[in-house]
Short mmCIF file of C-alpha atoms in Angstrom, two decimals:
data_model
loop_
_atom_site.label_atom_id
_atom_site.label_comp_id
_atom_site.label_asym_id
_atom_site.label_seq_id
_atom_site.Cartn_x
_atom_site.Cartn_y
_atom_site.Cartn_z
CA UNK A 19 113.31 162.34 171.28
CA UNK A 20 117.07 163.01 171.41
CA UNK A 21 118.13 160.33 168.98
CA UNK A 22 121.80 161.10 169.22
CA UNK A 23 121.58 160.30 173.05
CA UNK A 24 119.39 157.29 172.67
CA UNK A 25 121.20 155.76 169.73
CA UNK A 26 124.93 156.82 169.86
CA UNK A 27 126.09 153.72 168.08
CA UNK A 28 125.03 150.97 165.57
CA UNK A 29 124.54 148.41 168.36
CA UNK A 30 121.75 150.56 169.87
CA UNK A 31 120.06 150.93 166.52
CA UNK A 32 120.37 147.13 166.01
CA UNK A 33 118.86 146.38 169.30
CA UNK A 34 115.85 148.68 168.58
CA UNK A 35 115.49 147.37 165.05
CA UNK A 36 115.43 143.82 166.17
CA UNK A 37 112.54 144.46 168.59
CA UNK A 38 110.49 146.14 165.78
CA UNK A 39 110.83 143.46 163.15
CA UNK A 40 108.84 140.29 162.66
CA UNK A 41 110.89 137.04 163.28
CA UNK A 42 110.96 136.05 159.62
CA UNK A 43 112.29 139.44 158.70
CA UNK A 44 114.75 139.52 161.60
CA UNK A 45 116.09 136.06 160.67
CA UNK A 46 116.60 137.13 157.02
CA UNK A 47 118.45 140.31 157.98
CA UNK A 48 120.73 138.88 160.65
CA UNK A 49 121.26 135.23 159.67
CA UNK A 50 123.77 133.45 157.51
CA UNK A 51 123.46 129.87 156.65
CA UNK A 52 124.37 126.57 158.16
CA UNK A 53 125.69 127.18 161.76
CA UNK A 54 126.39 130.79 161.12
CA UNK A 55 130.04 130.26 161.30
CA UNK A 56 130.90 132.62 158.45
CA UNK A 57 128.81 135.53 159.99
CA UNK A 58 130.61 135.07 163.36
CA UNK A 59 134.01 134.72 161.60
CA UNK A 60 133.57 138.21 160.10
CA UNK A 61 133.14 139.82 163.39
CA UNK A 62 135.89 137.78 165.10
CA UNK A 63 138.42 138.67 162.46
CA UNK A 64 137.73 142.40 162.56
CA UNK A 65 137.87 142.45 166.38
CA UNK A 66 141.38 141.00 166.22
CA UNK A 67 142.60 143.78 163.90
CA UNK A 68 144.85 146.13 166.09
CA UNK A 69 145.90 149.68 165.34
CA UNK A 70 148.68 151.67 166.79
CA UNK A 71 148.19 155.21 168.02
CA UNK A 72 150.68 157.73 166.98
CA UNK A 73 150.65 160.87 169.24
CA UNK A 74 153.86 162.56 167.86
CA UNK A 75 151.75 163.73 164.82
CA UNK A 76 150.96 166.93 163.09
CA UNK A 77 147.51 165.61 162.14
CA UNK A 78 144.88 168.19 163.60
CA UNK A 79 141.60 167.30 162.14
CA UNK A 80 141.32 164.15 160.00
CA UNK A 81 139.92 164.65 156.46
CA UNK A 82 137.48 161.90 155.45
CA UNK A 83 137.10 162.91 151.78
CA UNK A 84 138.24 160.40 149.34
CA UNK A 85 138.36 159.77 145.54
CA UNK A 86 137.23 156.43 143.98
CA UNK A 87 136.42 155.45 140.30
CA UNK A 88 136.85 159.03 139.23
CA UNK A 89 134.34 160.40 141.75
CA UNK A 90 134.80 162.39 145.03
CA UNK A 91 133.01 161.20 148.23
CA UNK A 92 132.67 162.76 151.69
CA UNK A 93 133.74 159.63 153.45
CA UNK A 94 135.36 156.32 152.42
CA UNK A 95 132.32 154.09 152.93
CA UNK A 96 129.11 153.47 151.33
CA UNK A 97 125.70 151.46 151.50
CA UNK A 98 126.11 147.86 150.14
CA UNK A 99 123.35 146.25 148.21
CA UNK A 100 120.91 144.23 150.30
CA UNK A 101 118.22 142.25 148.54
CA UNK A 102 114.56 142.59 149.93
CA UNK A 103 115.37 145.86 151.68
CA UNK A 104 111.85 146.96 151.11
CA UNK A 105 110.63 143.91 152.95
CA UNK A 106 112.88 144.56 155.85
CA UNK A 107 111.54 147.97 156.24
CA UNK A 108 109.06 149.57 153.86
CA UNK A 109 110.61 152.12 151.45
CA UNK A 110 114.11 151.45 152.91
CA UNK A 111 115.73 151.77 149.51
CA UNK A 112 114.28 155.38 148.98
CA UNK A 113 115.24 156.46 152.65
CA UNK A 114 118.84 155.24 152.20
CA UNK A 115 119.21 156.54 148.70
CA UNK A 116 118.16 160.06 149.90
CA UNK A 117 120.52 159.99 152.87
CA UNK A 118 123.48 158.80 150.69
CA UNK A 119 122.98 161.75 148.44
CA UNK A 120 122.81 164.20 151.33
CA UNK A 121 125.98 162.62 152.81
CA UNK A 122 127.65 162.27 149.37
CA UNK A 123 128.47 158.50 149.73
CA UNK A 124 127.53 155.81 147.24
CA UNK A 125 124.16 153.87 147.57
CA UNK A 126 124.11 150.45 145.75
CA UNK A 127 120.71 149.22 144.68
CA UNK A 128 120.19 145.54 144.65
CA UNK A 129 118.54 143.76 141.62
CA UNK A 130 116.25 142.24 144.15
CA UNK A 131 115.01 145.50 145.34
CA UNK A 132 111.46 146.69 146.04
CA UNK A 133 112.23 150.07 144.33
CA UNK A 134 112.65 150.78 140.72
CA UNK A 135 116.22 151.41 139.51
CA UNK A 136 114.99 154.50 137.54
CA UNK A 137 113.43 155.98 140.75
CA UNK A 138 116.52 155.42 142.90
CA UNK A 139 118.72 157.13 140.38
CA UNK A 140 116.41 160.17 140.47
CA UNK A 141 116.63 160.17 144.32
CA UNK A 142 120.33 159.46 144.73
CA UNK A 143 121.59 161.15 141.66
CA UNK A 144 125.42 160.45 140.88
CA UNK A 145 125.65 158.58 144.25
CA UNK A 146 123.45 155.74 142.88
CA UNK A 147 125.23 152.62 141.75
CA UNK A 148 123.39 149.39 140.56
CA UNK A 149 124.24 145.85 141.67
CA UNK A 150 123.58 143.10 139.00
CA UNK A 151 122.48 139.68 140.09
CA UNK A 152 123.20 138.10 136.72
CA UNK A 153 120.15 136.46 134.95
CA UNK A 154 120.96 133.37 132.92
CA UNK A 155 119.19 134.83 129.83
CA UNK A 156 121.36 137.23 127.80
CA UNK A 157 118.31 139.22 126.68
CA UNK A 158 117.35 140.01 130.28
CA UNK A 159 120.92 141.00 131.14
CA UNK A 160 121.15 143.19 128.28
CA UNK A 161 117.93 144.87 128.99
CA UNK A 162 118.64 145.46 132.64
CA UNK A 163 122.00 147.13 131.61
CA UNK A 164 120.17 149.11 128.99
CA UNK A 165 117.76 150.46 131.61
CA UNK A 166 120.54 151.36 133.85
CA UNK A 167 122.43 153.28 131.07
CA UNK A 168 119.22 155.08 130.20
CA UNK A 169 118.56 156.09 133.93
CA UNK A 170 122.04 157.50 134.12
CA UNK A 171 123.94 155.00 136.26
CA UNK A 172 127.68 155.26 136.03
CA UNK A 173 128.89 152.40 138.23
CA UNK A 174 127.77 148.74 137.87
CA UNK A 175 128.54 146.11 140.60
CA UNK A 176 128.46 142.58 139.33
CA UNK A 177 127.93 140.11 142.09
CA UNK A 178 129.59 136.73 141.27
CA UNK A 179 129.21 134.80 144.38
CA UNK A 180 125.70 133.45 143.63
CA UNK A 181 126.60 130.72 141.11
CA UNK A 182 123.98 128.33 142.53
CA UNK A 183 120.90 128.48 144.57
CA UNK A 184 121.63 128.95 148.31
CA UNK A 185 119.92 126.97 151.10
CA UNK A 186 119.49 129.23 154.13
CA UNK A 187 117.74 127.03 156.68
CA UNK A 188 116.12 129.85 158.59
CA UNK A 189 114.49 131.30 155.46
CA UNK A 190 113.33 127.88 154.37
CA UNK A 191 111.60 127.43 157.87
CA UNK A 192 110.13 130.82 157.64
CA UNK A 193 108.83 130.46 154.05
CA UNK A 194 110.30 133.93 153.32
CA UNK A 195 109.35 135.19 149.84
CA UNK A 196 108.56 138.26 147.81
CA UNK A 197 105.78 138.97 147.82
CA UNK A 198 105.50 137.57 151.30
CA UNK A 199 103.29 134.53 152.01
CA UNK A 200 100.50 135.46 154.37
CA UNK A 201 100.07 132.16 156.26
CA UNK A 202 99.00 132.02 159.95
CA UNK A 203 102.53 132.10 161.33
CA UNK A 204 103.44 135.10 159.21
CA UNK A 205 100.33 136.96 160.10
CA UNK A 206 100.70 136.44 163.85
CA UNK A 207 104.28 137.75 163.73
CA UNK A 208 103.07 140.82 161.73
CA UNK A 209 100.24 141.54 164.38
CA UNK A 210 102.89 141.39 167.10
CA UNK A 211 104.98 144.09 165.45
CA UNK A 212 102.40 146.81 164.49
CA UNK A 213 104.94 149.56 163.55
CA UNK A 214 106.29 147.29 160.82
CA UNK A 215 102.86 146.02 159.76
CA UNK A 216 101.29 149.62 159.49
CA UNK A 217 104.10 151.01 157.39
CA UNK A 218 104.08 147.78 155.12
CA UNK A 219 100.22 148.28 154.75
CA UNK A 220 100.72 151.94 153.76
CA UNK A 221 103.62 151.22 151.36
CA UNK A 222 101.86 148.26 149.64
CA UNK A 223 102.86 144.69 149.12
CA UNK A 224 106.60 144.51 148.36
CA UNK A 225 107.39 143.23 144.90
CA UNK A 226 110.63 142.63 142.77
CA UNK A 227 109.67 145.58 140.57
CA UNK A 228 112.88 145.58 138.71
CA UNK A 229 112.31 141.91 137.61
CA UNK A 230 108.56 141.88 137.15
CA UNK A 231 108.72 142.86 133.48
CA UNK A 232 110.58 139.71 132.66
CA UNK A 233 108.39 136.98 134.06
CA UNK A 234 104.95 136.21 132.80
CA UNK A 235 102.33 137.00 135.33
CA UNK A 236 99.27 134.79 135.46
CA UNK A 237 96.15 136.80 134.47
CA UNK A 238 94.20 135.25 137.32
CA UNK A 239 95.00 134.01 140.79
CA UNK A 240 95.82 137.30 142.34
CA UNK A 241 98.43 137.45 145.20
CA UNK A 242 99.03 133.71 145.27
CA UNK A 243 99.80 133.50 141.65
CA UNK A 244 102.14 136.39 141.66
CA UNK A 245 104.13 134.73 144.51
CA UNK A 246 104.54 131.55 142.61
CA UNK A 247 105.63 133.42 139.44
CA UNK A 248 108.24 135.59 141.18
CA UNK A 249 109.73 132.60 143.07
CA UNK A 250 109.83 130.49 139.95
CA UNK A 251 111.58 133.22 138.10
CA UNK A 252 114.27 133.84 140.70
CA UNK A 253 115.00 130.10 141.38
CA UNK A 254 114.91 129.00 137.69
CA UNK A 255 116.47 131.91 135.80
CA UNK A 256 119.10 133.32 138.11
CA UNK A 257 122.34 131.77 139.36
CA UNK A 258 125.38 130.93 137.23
CA UNK A 259 129.08 130.99 137.37
CA UNK A 260 130.31 134.24 135.73
CA UNK A 261 133.30 132.96 133.77
CA UNK A 262 135.23 134.58 130.99
CA UNK A 263 132.47 134.51 128.36
CA UNK A 264 129.59 135.94 130.42
CA UNK A 265 131.76 138.39 132.10
CA UNK A 266 133.23 139.69 128.72
CA UNK A 267 129.53 140.02 127.52
CA UNK A 268 128.77 142.13 130.50
CA UNK A 269 131.84 144.18 130.08
CA UNK A 270 131.02 144.74 126.42
CA UNK A 271 127.50 145.95 127.26
CA UNK A 272 128.49 148.34 130.00
CA UNK A 273 130.17 151.53 129.23
CA UNK A 274 130.78 152.79 132.68
CA UNK A 275 132.84 151.68 135.62
CA UNK A 276 132.52 148.02 136.53
CA UNK A 277 133.22 146.42 139.96
CA UNK A 278 133.15 142.72 140.79
CA UNK A 279 131.72 141.81 144.07
CA UNK A 280 132.33 138.52 145.91
CA UNK A 281 135.98 137.90 145.13
CA UNK A 282 137.89 136.07 147.98
CA UNK A 283 141.01 134.84 146.21
CA UNK A 284 143.90 136.43 144.29
CA UNK A 285 143.59 134.29 141.16
CA UNK A 286 139.96 135.30 140.72
CA UNK A 287 140.85 138.92 141.38
CA UNK A 288 143.47 138.91 138.66
CA UNK A 289 141.26 137.17 136.18
CA UNK A 290 138.43 139.65 136.38
CA UNK A 291 140.79 142.54 136.26
CA UNK A 292 142.51 140.99 133.12
CA UNK A 293 139.08 140.88 131.47
CA UNK A 294 138.00 144.37 132.16
CA UNK A 295 137.02 144.99 135.79
CA UNK A 296 137.84 148.37 137.08
CA UNK A 297 137.95 147.25 140.70
CA UNK A 298 136.88 144.56 143.10
CA UNK A 299 134.72 144.16 146.28
CA UNK A 300 136.29 141.71 148.52
CA UNK A 301 133.25 139.93 150.16
CA UNK A 302 131.85 136.76 151.36
CA UNK A 303 128.35 138.17 150.96
CA UNK A 304 127.93 138.95 154.67
CA UNK A 305 128.55 135.23 155.51
CA UNK A 306 125.38 134.21 153.58
CA UNK A 307 126.72 132.02 150.74
CA UNK A 308 129.27 129.48 152.07
CA UNK A 309 129.76 128.77 155.89
CA UNK A 310 133.31 127.62 155.24
CA UNK A 311 134.37 130.70 153.36
CA UNK A 312 137.21 132.85 154.72
CA UNK A 313 136.46 136.32 155.99
CA UNK A 314 137.41 139.37 153.99
CA UNK A 315 139.75 140.53 156.60
CA UNK A 316 141.82 137.41 156.26
CA UNK A 317 142.10 137.61 152.45
CA UNK A 318 142.29 141.34 151.78
CA UNK A 319 146.00 141.84 152.37
CA UNK A 320 146.84 138.91 150.12
CA UNK A 321 144.61 140.27 147.30
CA UNK A 322 146.12 143.77 147.82
CA UNK A 323 149.56 142.29 147.46
CA UNK A 324 148.67 140.38 144.38
CA UNK A 325 146.89 143.17 142.39
CA UNK A 326 149.10 146.06 143.39
CA UNK A 327 148.48 149.55 144.84
CA UNK A 328 146.63 151.06 141.99
CA UNK A 329 143.61 148.74 141.65
CA UNK A 330 140.54 150.01 143.61
CA UNK A 331 139.64 147.45 146.28
CA UNK A 332 136.51 147.77 148.22
CA UNK A 333 135.48 145.35 151.08
CA UNK A 334 132.60 144.44 153.21
CA UNK A 335 131.73 141.89 155.92
CA UNK A 336 130.85 142.51 159.58
CA UNK A 337 131.54 146.13 159.63
CA UNK A 338 129.51 147.94 162.46
CA UNK A 339 131.46 151.11 163.23
CA UNK A 340 133.83 153.77 162.18
CA UNK A 341 136.58 151.87 163.92
CA UNK A 342 135.82 148.92 161.67
CA UNK A 343 135.90 151.16 158.65
CA UNK A 344 139.37 152.21 159.82
CA UNK A 345 140.47 148.56 160.35
CA UNK A 346 139.50 147.63 156.82
CA UNK A 347 141.28 150.63 155.40
CA UNK A 348 144.42 149.92 157.36
CA UNK A 349 144.31 146.29 155.93
CA UNK A 350 144.58 147.68 152.38
CA UNK A 351 141.00 148.61 151.30
CA UNK A 352 140.36 151.92 149.50
CA UNK A 353 136.73 151.95 150.43
CA UNK A 354 134.41 150.05 152.70
CA UNK A 355 130.78 148.91 152.16
CA UNK A 356 128.19 148.10 154.78
CA UNK A 357 124.56 146.60 154.45
CA UNK A 358 123.11 145.48 157.81
CA UNK A 359 124.00 148.67 159.78
CA UNK A 360 122.03 150.89 157.50
CA UNK A 361 118.94 148.46 157.49
CA UNK A 362 119.12 148.42 161.37
CA UNK A 363 119.01 152.24 161.44
CA UNK A 364 115.99 152.46 159.11
CA UNK A 365 114.02 149.88 161.01
CA UNK A 366 114.85 151.61 164.30
CA UNK A 367 114.16 155.25 163.12
CA UNK A 368 112.36 154.96 159.80
CA UNK A 369 113.00 158.06 157.70
CA UNK A 370 115.54 159.54 160.20
CA UNK A 371 117.71 156.25 160.30
CA UNK A 372 119.84 156.77 157.18
CA UNK A 373 120.95 160.30 158.17
CA UNK A 374 121.60 159.30 161.71
CA UNK A 375 123.66 156.32 161.05
CA UNK A 376 125.79 158.00 158.43
CA UNK A 377 126.45 160.75 160.88
CA UNK A 378 127.44 158.32 163.57
CA UNK A 379 129.81 156.47 161.18
CA UNK A 380 131.45 159.66 160.11
CA UNK A 381 132.01 160.76 163.64
CA UNK A 382 133.37 157.45 164.75
CA UNK A 383 135.83 157.19 161.87
CA UNK A 384 137.05 160.85 162.31
CA UNK A 385 137.53 160.19 166.05
CA UNK A 386 139.47 156.89 165.37
CA UNK A 387 141.73 158.62 162.75
CA UNK A 388 142.35 161.47 165.21
CA UNK A 389 143.37 159.04 167.84
CA UNK A 390 145.70 157.25 165.49
CA UNK A 391 147.26 160.51 164.21
CA UNK A 392 146.09 159.83 160.70
CA UNK A 393 145.35 162.96 158.66
CA UNK A 394 143.58 161.08 155.82
CA UNK A 395 142.41 157.57 155.11
CA UNK A 396 145.56 156.84 153.08
CA UNK A 397 147.61 157.08 156.23
CA UNK A 398 145.75 154.23 157.93
CA UNK A 399 147.88 151.33 156.61
CA UNK A 400 150.90 152.80 158.52
CA UNK A 401 149.22 152.16 161.84
CA UNK A 402 148.27 148.53 161.27
CA UNK A 403 149.72 146.34 163.87
CA UNK A 404 151.07 143.44 161.72
CA UNK A 405 150.79 140.46 163.97
CA UNK A 406 148.18 138.48 162.01
#
C-alpha cells in the first residue's frame, strides 16, 4: 500500500482511525465535554488566523530546526501527552516514542499511560519528556519525580488544569475505564472492530502501569477488583489546585527544566514563572476540561505580550496540519504540541503511523513557510495578518 498516496494529510488518517476504533474509544479520543463547544472553538479560532505571503523574499528552503529549553529539535512541534493512549491503540506510546526519536522531536509521556516511564525513556532517549498529573499525596509526587530523575528525564510538564474531577458525559455513558470494563455493550463494540481487538488481545489488558505501585491491589477478585482499585485511586487521590505551596514543592524536587501546562491567562502565567517555571504550555486541554474556556489562539498573543519575548511559550489545541503549526508560531508560540493527530495516525497505520504523520507535518510546515517567504520559524510572526 502506498500510504503517502492514500493518507496525504491528517484528515485522511483521522477518517481511517475512526472506522477502526470501537465507539467508546472513539468518543474518548475525539470528544470534549458538555456540548463540545470548546473543541469546536479551537478549530474555529485556528481557521480564522490569516497569514500574508511574501514573494519578494530571499528565502529558498525553509529551515525547520529550532532550539527549545537548551535542546535542538528537527521541527518546532512535538507529541503532547494523551492519557490512555495505550487503550486508544495498543502500544501507541512505544510507537510514538520511537518515531519521535527518529524525527528528533519531543514525546511527552502522560502519567496516565499504559507504558512504564522507564521504558519510554529508553525508547525515546533525550526526546522523552514526562507529564505530571499531580497526586494529592506528597510521597507519591516525590516518588514519581524520583523515578523520572533516575530514568534520565530532563523535562517535566506539570499539568495544572485538572484541579477537580471532570464530568465528560460520553465517557460516563460508555463507562470507560482502565482496565476497561468488559460489559455486553463494550464486547459488542470490540467484536465489530477486529483489528483493534486483536492487537489489544496480543498486547494484554491495558493498565495504569506507572500508578499501579501506589494503590493497594486486592489479593483476590481478579480483573474486576483491579478495575475498582484503579478507578478509586484516580478519583480519590488525584486532582488539586496547584498553587504556590505545591508548585514550590514540585520545583524544589525537580532539578531539570519545568513547563507548566494548562495556563490560559496572563496572571497565572506570570505567577508560575515567578515561582520557578522555565516555560508555559498555553492549553485548554484539547477542549476537555471547561466548555466555556477560551481557545489558546485567542489568549496566546496576550500572554506573549505579558511575559515578554524570552519566555518559552508552547501551545496546543486543535492543531491538525503544518499550516496550523505555522499559525500558532505566527501568533507568538515558540513551539507547538499536538495529541489527537498522532493517535489518529497510529490507529490508522499501527507501527507506521508515527513516522508517516511526522513526515506529513514537516512537509506541510516547510511548504507553508516557503509560500510565506519565511526562512525560519522565527520569521512567522512577521506574516501574521493582525485583524483579530
